[in-house]
Tab-separated table of C-alpha atoms in Angstrom:
chain	number	residue	atom	x	y	z
A	42	UNK	CA	106.384	64.122	142.254
A	43	UNK	CA	109.110	62.766	144.485
A	44	UNK	CA	112.372	64.559	143.763
A	45	UNK	CA	111.530	65.015	140.062
A	46	UNK	CA	111.863	61.304	139.318
A	47	UNK	CA	108.169	60.712	138.522
A	48	UNK	CA	107.949	63.970	136.598
A	49	UNK	CA	110.794	63.015	134.307
A	50	UNK	CA	109.380	59.535	133.717
A	51	UNK	CA	105.875	60.767	132.901
A	52	UNK	CA	107.244	63.390	130.505
A	53	UNK	CA	109.244	60.714	128.696
A	54	UNK	CA	106.170	58.439	128.514
A	55	UNK	CA	104.324	61.236	126.711
A	56	UNK	CA	107.266	62.007	124.410
A	57	UNK	CA	107.483	58.329	123.433
A	58	UNK	CA	104.011	58.503	121.887
A	59	UNK	CA	103.597	59.238	118.179
A	60	UNK	CA	102.328	62.789	118.745
A	61	UNK	CA	104.011	63.176	122.105
A	62	UNK	CA	105.864	66.391	121.376
A	63	UNK	CA	102.592	68.130	120.498
A	64	UNK	CA	100.894	66.825	123.634
A	65	UNK	CA	103.426	67.936	126.219
A	66	UNK	CA	102.924	71.559	127.269
A	67	UNK	CA	104.813	71.606	130.562
A	68	UNK	CA	106.208	69.430	133.315
A	69	UNK	CA	105.194	70.286	136.874
A	70	UNK	CA	106.357	69.114	140.270
A	71	UNK	CA	104.660	69.166	143.665
A	72	UNK	CA	107.493	69.037	146.200
A	73	UNK	CA	107.241	68.870	149.986
A	74	UNK	CA	110.130	68.511	152.419
A	75	UNK	CA	108.596	66.750	155.414
A	76	UNK	CA	106.175	63.948	156.177
A	77	UNK	CA	106.550	64.169	159.934
A	78	UNK	CA	105.213	67.047	162.025
A	79	UNK	CA	108.022	66.475	164.510
A	80	UNK	CA	110.870	66.934	162.024
A	81	UNK	CA	113.404	69.438	163.327
A	82	UNK	CA	113.567	72.906	161.780
A	83	UNK	CA	117.226	72.297	160.921
A	84	UNK	CA	116.303	69.178	158.914
A	85	UNK	CA	113.592	71.066	157.041
A	86	UNK	CA	115.942	73.916	156.174
A	87	UNK	CA	118.708	71.579	154.997
A	88	UNK	CA	116.279	69.974	152.535
A	89	UNK	CA	115.505	73.269	150.772
A	90	UNK	CA	118.254	72.392	148.269
A	91	UNK	CA	115.735	69.892	146.851
A	92	UNK	CA	113.977	72.793	145.109
A	93	UNK	CA	117.139	73.243	143.087
A	94	UNK	CA	117.797	69.541	142.609
A	95	UNK	CA	114.311	68.629	141.359
A	96	UNK	CA	114.410	70.684	138.111
A	97	UNK	CA	117.985	69.532	137.514
A	98	UNK	CA	116.798	65.913	137.785
A	99	UNK	CA	113.890	66.498	135.395
A	100	UNK	CA	116.175	68.101	132.814
A	101	UNK	CA	118.672	65.261	133.186
A	102	UNK	CA	115.940	62.696	132.525
A	103	UNK	CA	114.556	64.577	129.524
A	104	UNK	CA	118.083	64.689	128.061
A	105	UNK	CA	117.300	67.575	125.748
A	106	UNK	CA	114.267	65.932	124.112
A	107	UNK	CA	112.114	69.020	124.714
A	108	UNK	CA	112.389	72.558	126.064
A	109	UNK	CA	108.932	72.749	127.668
A	110	UNK	CA	108.416	74.892	130.729
A	111	UNK	CA	109.136	73.425	134.154
A	112	UNK	CA	106.694	74.425	136.889
A	113	UNK	CA	106.933	74.089	140.651
A	114	UNK	CA	103.207	73.955	141.370
A	115	UNK	CA	103.351	73.604	145.165
A	116	UNK	CA	105.977	73.984	147.850
A	117	UNK	CA	105.363	73.501	151.522
A	118	UNK	CA	107.137	72.760	154.780
A	119	UNK	CA	104.980	69.685	155.427
A	120	UNK	CA	103.025	67.233	153.304
A	121	UNK	CA	100.681	66.428	156.207
A	122	UNK	CA	97.045	67.421	155.863
A	123	UNK	CA	95.880	65.626	158.994
A	124	UNK	CA	97.226	65.408	162.517
A	125	UNK	CA	95.548	63.606	165.422
A	126	UNK	CA	92.544	62.989	163.158
A	127	UNK	CA	91.982	66.665	162.347
A	128	UNK	CA	92.873	69.025	159.502
A	129	UNK	CA	96.230	70.571	160.279
A	130	UNK	CA	98.448	73.366	159.049
A	131	UNK	CA	102.106	73.295	159.999
A	132	UNK	CA	102.590	76.528	161.996
A	133	UNK	CA	106.019	76.902	160.412
A	134	UNK	CA	104.217	77.880	157.213
A	135	UNK	CA	103.017	81.154	158.679
A	136	UNK	CA	105.773	82.556	160.909
A	137	UNK	CA	109.243	84.044	160.456
A	138	UNK	CA	110.724	80.571	159.830
A	139	UNK	CA	108.216	80.167	157.002
A	140	UNK	CA	109.501	83.364	155.439
A	141	UNK	CA	113.078	82.085	155.379
A	142	UNK	CA	111.848	78.753	154.044
A	143	UNK	CA	109.930	80.454	151.242
A	144	UNK	CA	112.911	82.593	150.262
A	145	UNK	CA	115.088	79.484	150.010
A	146	UNK	CA	112.429	77.656	147.977
A	147	UNK	CA	111.984	80.504	145.490
A	148	UNK	CA	115.696	81.121	144.974
A	149	UNK	CA	116.714	77.459	144.737
A	150	UNK	CA	113.869	76.745	142.312
A	151	UNK	CA	114.883	79.653	140.083
A	152	UNK	CA	118.546	78.648	140.150
A	153	UNK	CA	117.760	74.995	139.397
A	154	UNK	CA	115.676	75.858	136.354
A	155	UNK	CA	111.999	76.043	137.244
A	156	UNK	CA	110.469	78.581	134.854
A	157	UNK	CA	107.404	79.203	137.020
A	158	UNK	CA	106.858	78.845	140.749
A	159	UNK	CA	103.216	79.021	141.767
A	160	UNK	CA	101.554	79.054	145.175
A	161	UNK	CA	102.628	77.812	148.560
A	162	UNK	CA	100.123	75.073	149.225
A	163	UNK	CA	98.818	74.685	152.777
A	164	UNK	CA	95.534	74.826	154.625
A	165	UNK	CA	94.373	78.143	156.030
A	166	UNK	CA	95.373	80.548	153.291
A	167	UNK	CA	98.526	79.250	151.597
A	168	UNK	CA	100.693	80.313	154.497
A	169	UNK	CA	100.805	83.996	153.520
A	170	UNK	CA	97.597	85.408	155.038
A	171	UNK	CA	95.510	85.078	158.162
A	172	UNK	CA	92.413	83.701	156.480
A	173	UNK	CA	88.897	85.166	156.448
A	174	UNK	CA	87.833	87.585	157.836
A	175	UNK	CA	91.161	89.239	158.721
A	176	UNK	CA	93.285	88.713	155.587
A	177	UNK	CA	96.296	90.021	157.506
A	178	UNK	CA	99.607	89.674	155.726
A	179	UNK	CA	101.954	87.180	157.396
A	180	UNK	CA	105.772	87.173	157.358
A	181	UNK	CA	106.011	84.667	154.452
A	182	UNK	CA	104.052	87.096	152.248
A	183	UNK	CA	106.424	89.891	153.282
A	184	UNK	CA	109.486	87.911	152.230
A	185	UNK	CA	107.876	87.167	148.855
A	186	UNK	CA	107.485	90.921	148.283
A	187	UNK	CA	111.034	91.391	149.601
A	188	UNK	CA	112.466	89.110	146.913
A	189	UNK	CA	110.362	90.599	144.126
A	190	UNK	CA	110.520	94.299	144.982
A	191	UNK	CA	113.913	94.658	146.660
A	192	UNK	CA	116.029	91.813	145.262
A	193	UNK	CA	114.453	92.002	141.786
A	194	UNK	CA	113.502	88.318	141.387
A	195	UNK	CA	110.988	89.088	138.646
A	196	UNK	CA	110.407	88.904	134.897
A	197	UNK	CA	113.464	89.784	132.773
A	198	UNK	CA	115.809	89.039	135.690
A	199	UNK	CA	118.136	86.047	135.760
A	200	UNK	CA	120.034	84.075	138.376
A	201	UNK	CA	123.769	84.426	137.803
A	202	UNK	CA	126.864	82.763	139.225
A	203	UNK	CA	127.727	83.356	142.876
A	204	UNK	CA	130.500	81.523	144.735
A	205	UNK	CA	131.498	81.292	148.379
A	206	UNK	CA	134.635	80.287	150.249
A	207	UNK	CA	132.555	78.441	152.874
A	208	UNK	CA	133.108	74.663	152.571
A	209	UNK	CA	129.922	72.782	151.602
A	210	UNK	CA	128.189	71.112	154.512
A	211	UNK	CA	128.696	67.362	154.688
A	212	UNK	CA	125.185	66.635	156.003
A	213	UNK	CA	123.416	67.661	152.793
A	214	UNK	CA	120.367	65.375	152.196
A	215	UNK	CA	120.716	65.108	148.425
A	216	UNK	CA	117.857	63.965	146.224
A	217	UNK	CA	117.842	61.933	142.997
A	218	UNK	CA	121.642	61.820	142.713
A	219	UNK	CA	121.861	65.564	142.262
A	220	UNK	CA	124.636	67.241	144.232
A	221	UNK	CA	123.662	70.847	144.992
A	222	UNK	CA	125.945	72.242	147.665
A	223	UNK	CA	124.395	73.084	151.018
A	224	UNK	CA	125.864	75.983	152.987
A	225	UNK	CA	125.109	77.531	156.353
A	226	UNK	CA	124.854	80.845	154.500
A	227	UNK	CA	123.447	79.990	151.060
A	228	UNK	CA	124.526	82.572	148.426
A	229	UNK	CA	122.575	83.638	145.348
A	230	UNK	CA	122.962	86.456	142.832
A	231	UNK	CA	120.414	88.050	140.510
A	232	UNK	CA	120.963	90.243	137.488
A	233	UNK	CA	117.959	92.553	137.810
A	234	UNK	CA	115.916	93.919	134.942
A	235	UNK	CA	117.456	97.372	135.544
A	236	UNK	CA	120.946	95.969	134.925
A	237	UNK	CA	122.005	96.040	138.570
A	238	UNK	CA	123.033	93.049	140.641
A	239	UNK	CA	121.534	91.765	143.895
A	240	UNK	CA	123.496	89.382	146.113
A	241	UNK	CA	121.287	87.393	148.501
A	242	UNK	CA	122.535	85.548	151.555
A	243	UNK	CA	120.234	83.108	153.360
A	244	UNK	CA	121.443	82.023	156.781
A	245	UNK	CA	119.757	78.634	157.180
A	246	UNK	CA	121.055	78.140	160.715
A	247	UNK	CA	118.937	79.008	163.762
A	248	UNK	CA	121.863	79.478	166.139
A	249	UNK	CA	124.734	81.587	164.822
A	250	UNK	CA	125.403	84.901	163.135
A	251	UNK	CA	128.027	84.804	160.404
A	252	UNK	CA	130.302	87.689	159.359
A	253	UNK	CA	131.402	87.596	155.748
A	254	UNK	CA	132.788	89.801	153.006
A	255	UNK	CA	130.837	90.404	149.815
A	256	UNK	CA	132.930	91.336	146.794
A	257	UNK	CA	131.644	94.160	144.652
A	258	UNK	CA	130.453	93.098	141.165
A	259	UNK	CA	132.241	94.734	138.252
A	260	UNK	CA	131.207	98.383	137.736
A	261	UNK	CA	128.847	98.285	140.722
A	262	UNK	CA	130.196	100.864	143.170
A	263	UNK	CA	127.028	101.886	145.003
A	264	UNK	CA	125.260	99.469	147.343
A	265	UNK	CA	122.305	99.306	149.712
A	266	UNK	CA	121.929	96.661	152.416
A	267	UNK	CA	118.553	95.179	153.409
A	268	UNK	CA	117.654	92.430	155.877
A	269	UNK	CA	114.723	90.168	156.740
A	270	UNK	CA	114.948	88.378	160.086
A	271	UNK	CA	112.844	87.796	163.201
A	272	UNK	CA	113.320	91.440	164.228
A	273	UNK	CA	112.824	92.917	160.754
A	274	UNK	CA	109.869	91.442	158.910
A	275	UNK	CA	107.746	94.400	157.776
A	276	UNK	CA	110.797	96.707	158.159
A	277	UNK	CA	112.873	94.705	155.683
A	278	UNK	CA	112.117	97.123	152.817
A	279	UNK	CA	114.176	99.876	154.483
A	280	UNK	CA	117.910	99.948	153.861
A	281	UNK	CA	119.995	99.514	157.001
A	282	UNK	CA	123.207	100.616	155.290
A	283	UNK	CA	124.309	102.236	152.036
A	284	UNK	CA	127.542	103.485	150.572
A	285	UNK	CA	130.196	103.359	147.896
A	286	UNK	CA	133.091	100.949	147.613
A	287	UNK	CA	135.343	99.469	144.956
A	288	UNK	CA	136.427	96.347	146.818
A	289	UNK	CA	134.206	94.516	149.305
A	290	UNK	CA	131.869	95.147	152.213
A	291	UNK	CA	131.544	93.374	155.536
A	292	UNK	CA	128.075	91.872	156.060
A	293	UNK	CA	126.632	90.207	159.142
A	294	UNK	CA	124.149	87.408	158.421
A	295	UNK	CA	121.990	86.758	161.538
A	296	UNK	CA	120.434	83.350	162.291
A	297	UNK	CA	117.499	82.459	159.986
A	298	UNK	CA	117.716	85.598	157.895
A	299	UNK	CA	117.741	86.868	154.311
A	300	UNK	CA	120.237	89.638	153.566
A	301	UNK	CA	120.122	91.505	150.261
A	302	UNK	CA	123.043	93.590	149.026
A	303	UNK	CA	121.599	95.599	146.164
A	304	UNK	CA	124.270	96.987	143.828
A	305	UNK	CA	123.819	99.717	141.238
A	306	UNK	CA	126.014	100.699	138.322
A	307	UNK	CA	124.389	104.106	137.829
A	308	UNK	CA	125.313	105.699	141.169
A	309	UNK	CA	125.599	109.436	141.041
A	310	UNK	CA	127.808	109.400	144.113
A	311	UNK	CA	131.158	107.666	143.781
A	312	UNK	CA	134.883	107.731	144.376
A	313	UNK	CA	137.227	108.023	141.459
A	314	UNK	CA	140.902	108.796	141.791
A	315	UNK	CA	140.336	109.945	145.354
A	316	UNK	CA	137.950	112.708	144.298
A	317	UNK	CA	134.261	112.692	145.173
A	318	UNK	CA	131.896	112.671	142.204
A	319	UNK	CA	128.843	114.704	143.119
A	320	UNK	CA	125.391	114.605	141.550
A	321	UNK	CA	125.118	117.019	138.603
A	322	UNK	CA	121.924	118.552	140.004
A	323	UNK	CA	119.357	118.450	142.758
A	324	UNK	CA	116.960	115.562	142.298
A	325	UNK	CA	113.994	114.192	144.245
A	326	UNK	CA	113.236	110.531	143.521
A	327	UNK	CA	109.923	108.699	143.604
A	328	UNK	CA	109.407	107.028	146.962
A	329	UNK	CA	109.845	103.242	147.044
A	330	UNK	CA	107.770	101.176	147.359
A	331	UNK	CA	104.771	103.072	146.013
A	332	UNK	CA	101.897	102.412	146.697
A	333	UNK	CA	102.887	101.276	150.191
A	334	UNK	CA	101.686	100.289	153.663
A	335	UNK	CA	102.903	101.463	156.091
A	336	UNK	CA	106.562	102.310	155.352
A	337	UNK	CA	108.411	103.783	152.421
A	338	UNK	CA	111.763	105.382	151.555
A	339	UNK	CA	112.362	108.781	149.938
A	340	UNK	CA	115.725	109.490	148.287
A	341	UNK	CA	117.143	112.763	146.989
A	342	UNK	CA	120.438	114.122	145.610
A	343	UNK	CA	122.131	117.398	146.549
A	344	UNK	CA	124.957	118.679	144.368
A	345	UNK	CA	126.074	121.151	147.048
A	346	UNK	CA	125.704	121.619	150.797
A	347	UNK	CA	122.424	123.306	151.711
A	348	UNK	CA	119.783	123.775	154.366
A	349	UNK	CA	117.145	121.174	153.430
A	350	UNK	CA	113.569	120.278	154.349
A	351	UNK	CA	111.321	117.385	153.326
A	352	UNK	CA	107.661	117.948	154.232
A	353	UNK	CA	104.564	115.764	153.860
A	354	UNK	CA	101.272	117.347	152.677
A	355	UNK	CA	97.738	116.117	152.059
A	356	UNK	CA	95.804	116.821	148.848
A	357	UNK	CA	94.427	120.058	150.350
A	358	UNK	CA	97.918	121.417	150.837
A	359	UNK	CA	97.895	121.024	154.616
A	360	UNK	CA	101.302	120.380	156.161
A	361	UNK	CA	101.104	117.025	157.988
A	362	UNK	CA	104.652	116.592	159.257
A	363	UNK	CA	108.264	117.554	158.661
A	364	UNK	CA	110.249	114.486	157.619
A	365	UNK	CA	113.653	116.156	157.531
A	366	UNK	CA	114.952	119.572	158.560
A	367	UNK	CA	118.531	120.775	158.755
A	368	UNK	CA	121.811	121.388	156.968
A	369	UNK	CA	122.774	118.544	154.626
A	370	UNK	CA	125.994	117.913	152.750
A	371	UNK	CA	126.197	117.213	149.026
A	372	UNK	CA	125.394	113.650	147.958
A	373	UNK	CA	122.620	111.048	148.187
A	374	UNK	CA	120.273	111.100	151.184
A	375	UNK	CA	117.357	108.935	152.360
A	376	UNK	CA	114.281	109.689	154.445
A	377	UNK	CA	112.220	106.867	155.951
A	378	UNK	CA	108.475	107.417	156.424
A	379	UNK	CA	106.063	105.410	158.587
A	380	UNK	CA	102.386	106.187	157.869
A	381	UNK	CA	100.632	103.960	160.392
A	382	UNK	CA	98.616	106.978	161.562
A	383	UNK	CA	97.494	107.984	158.045
A	384	UNK	CA	94.456	106.707	156.176
A	385	UNK	CA	94.473	105.381	152.613
A	386	UNK	CA	94.835	108.044	149.986
A	387	UNK	CA	97.096	110.312	147.984
A	388	UNK	CA	99.755	112.471	149.666
A	389	UNK	CA	102.544	114.744	148.478
A	390	UNK	CA	106.108	115.192	149.712
A	391	UNK	CA	108.105	118.329	148.995
A	392	UNK	CA	111.882	118.798	148.975
A	393	UNK	CA	113.211	122.316	149.551
A	394	UNK	CA	116.975	122.872	149.435
A	395	UNK	CA	118.281	126.397	148.891
A	396	UNK	CA	116.304	127.732	145.958
A	397	UNK	CA	115.463	124.231	144.686
A	398	UNK	CA	111.913	122.898	145.208
A	399	UNK	CA	110.471	119.598	143.986
A	400	UNK	CA	107.214	117.765	144.736
A	401	UNK	CA	106.178	114.148	144.170
A	402	UNK	CA	103.026	112.140	144.841
A	403	UNK	CA	102.724	108.999	146.970
A	404	UNK	CA	99.852	106.588	147.642
A	405	UNK	CA	99.038	104.907	150.966
A	406	UNK	CA	97.006	101.678	150.708
A	407	UNK	CA	95.420	100.083	153.761
């Protein structure tokens, strides 16, 4: 459909029939943003607000007549299937730009009210894989995992209110009389299934970095900062900063990037009345993500200063490498592991700190 207009009309045609309510299971939209291979990247990115405006238009047209599911059944940079007489795939579907585009599409569609967002329709493997025989993951697939696994855009999560002091851009190409604000750095917020909050910042501009302050959600003192950009595609799952604050944090949003500030309300390390709250015990956490390929993060808590080691073993008990070795202060610590030189299989990592020892299992998938 074009901007939701046809979708709303067809749904109302069905509802006007005698048994219309029983016949209408869902309303779906197939929304593309370009019909010209030469459209500028900036124009494409400015139109991503359409994914939020389309479900709003459909709901406006249905006027409360039904609460059926709304489905975005295809989203793509370009609607073109042919160019110069041959089958064609817009290369922007498969590179870093495509990852930013997909993040904007998924978040705008969720915020606007689509209940389900399906595949990214394009020739050559839906824009997320190098097609047969390689099946290599491309950056757009990485950003999909980034939103699901790191930001928490998954079942039982919900998009919540998120405001910005940036004035809305005046060049917004609105659709169907909907008026979703367009920003250079588009803000979103998600209440995750675990009760935490993720703030997501999409810089839709290809030219400038933007420095901004992110206010801390109520009762969310602990944060981790993650980023997806042209220099951090597969590395985006590793936190680039973490800490505790009760006010705000300064965040840099690079050109064409997705920044996630992941807040937790169950931090075992915090500041209260000027005194440091320490973990009540030693604890070794399950690595995340798990299974993984090729990178993962290991976290552990120390309730007192101690000489500490983290060591990787195979299933035969052979020591493969020392991940961390030295004196560590009390608090939360992270170890980052790259397993590009390891084959698929099960491995174990062991934390030794003073007289405390803990072991957990991890799985490498190639």
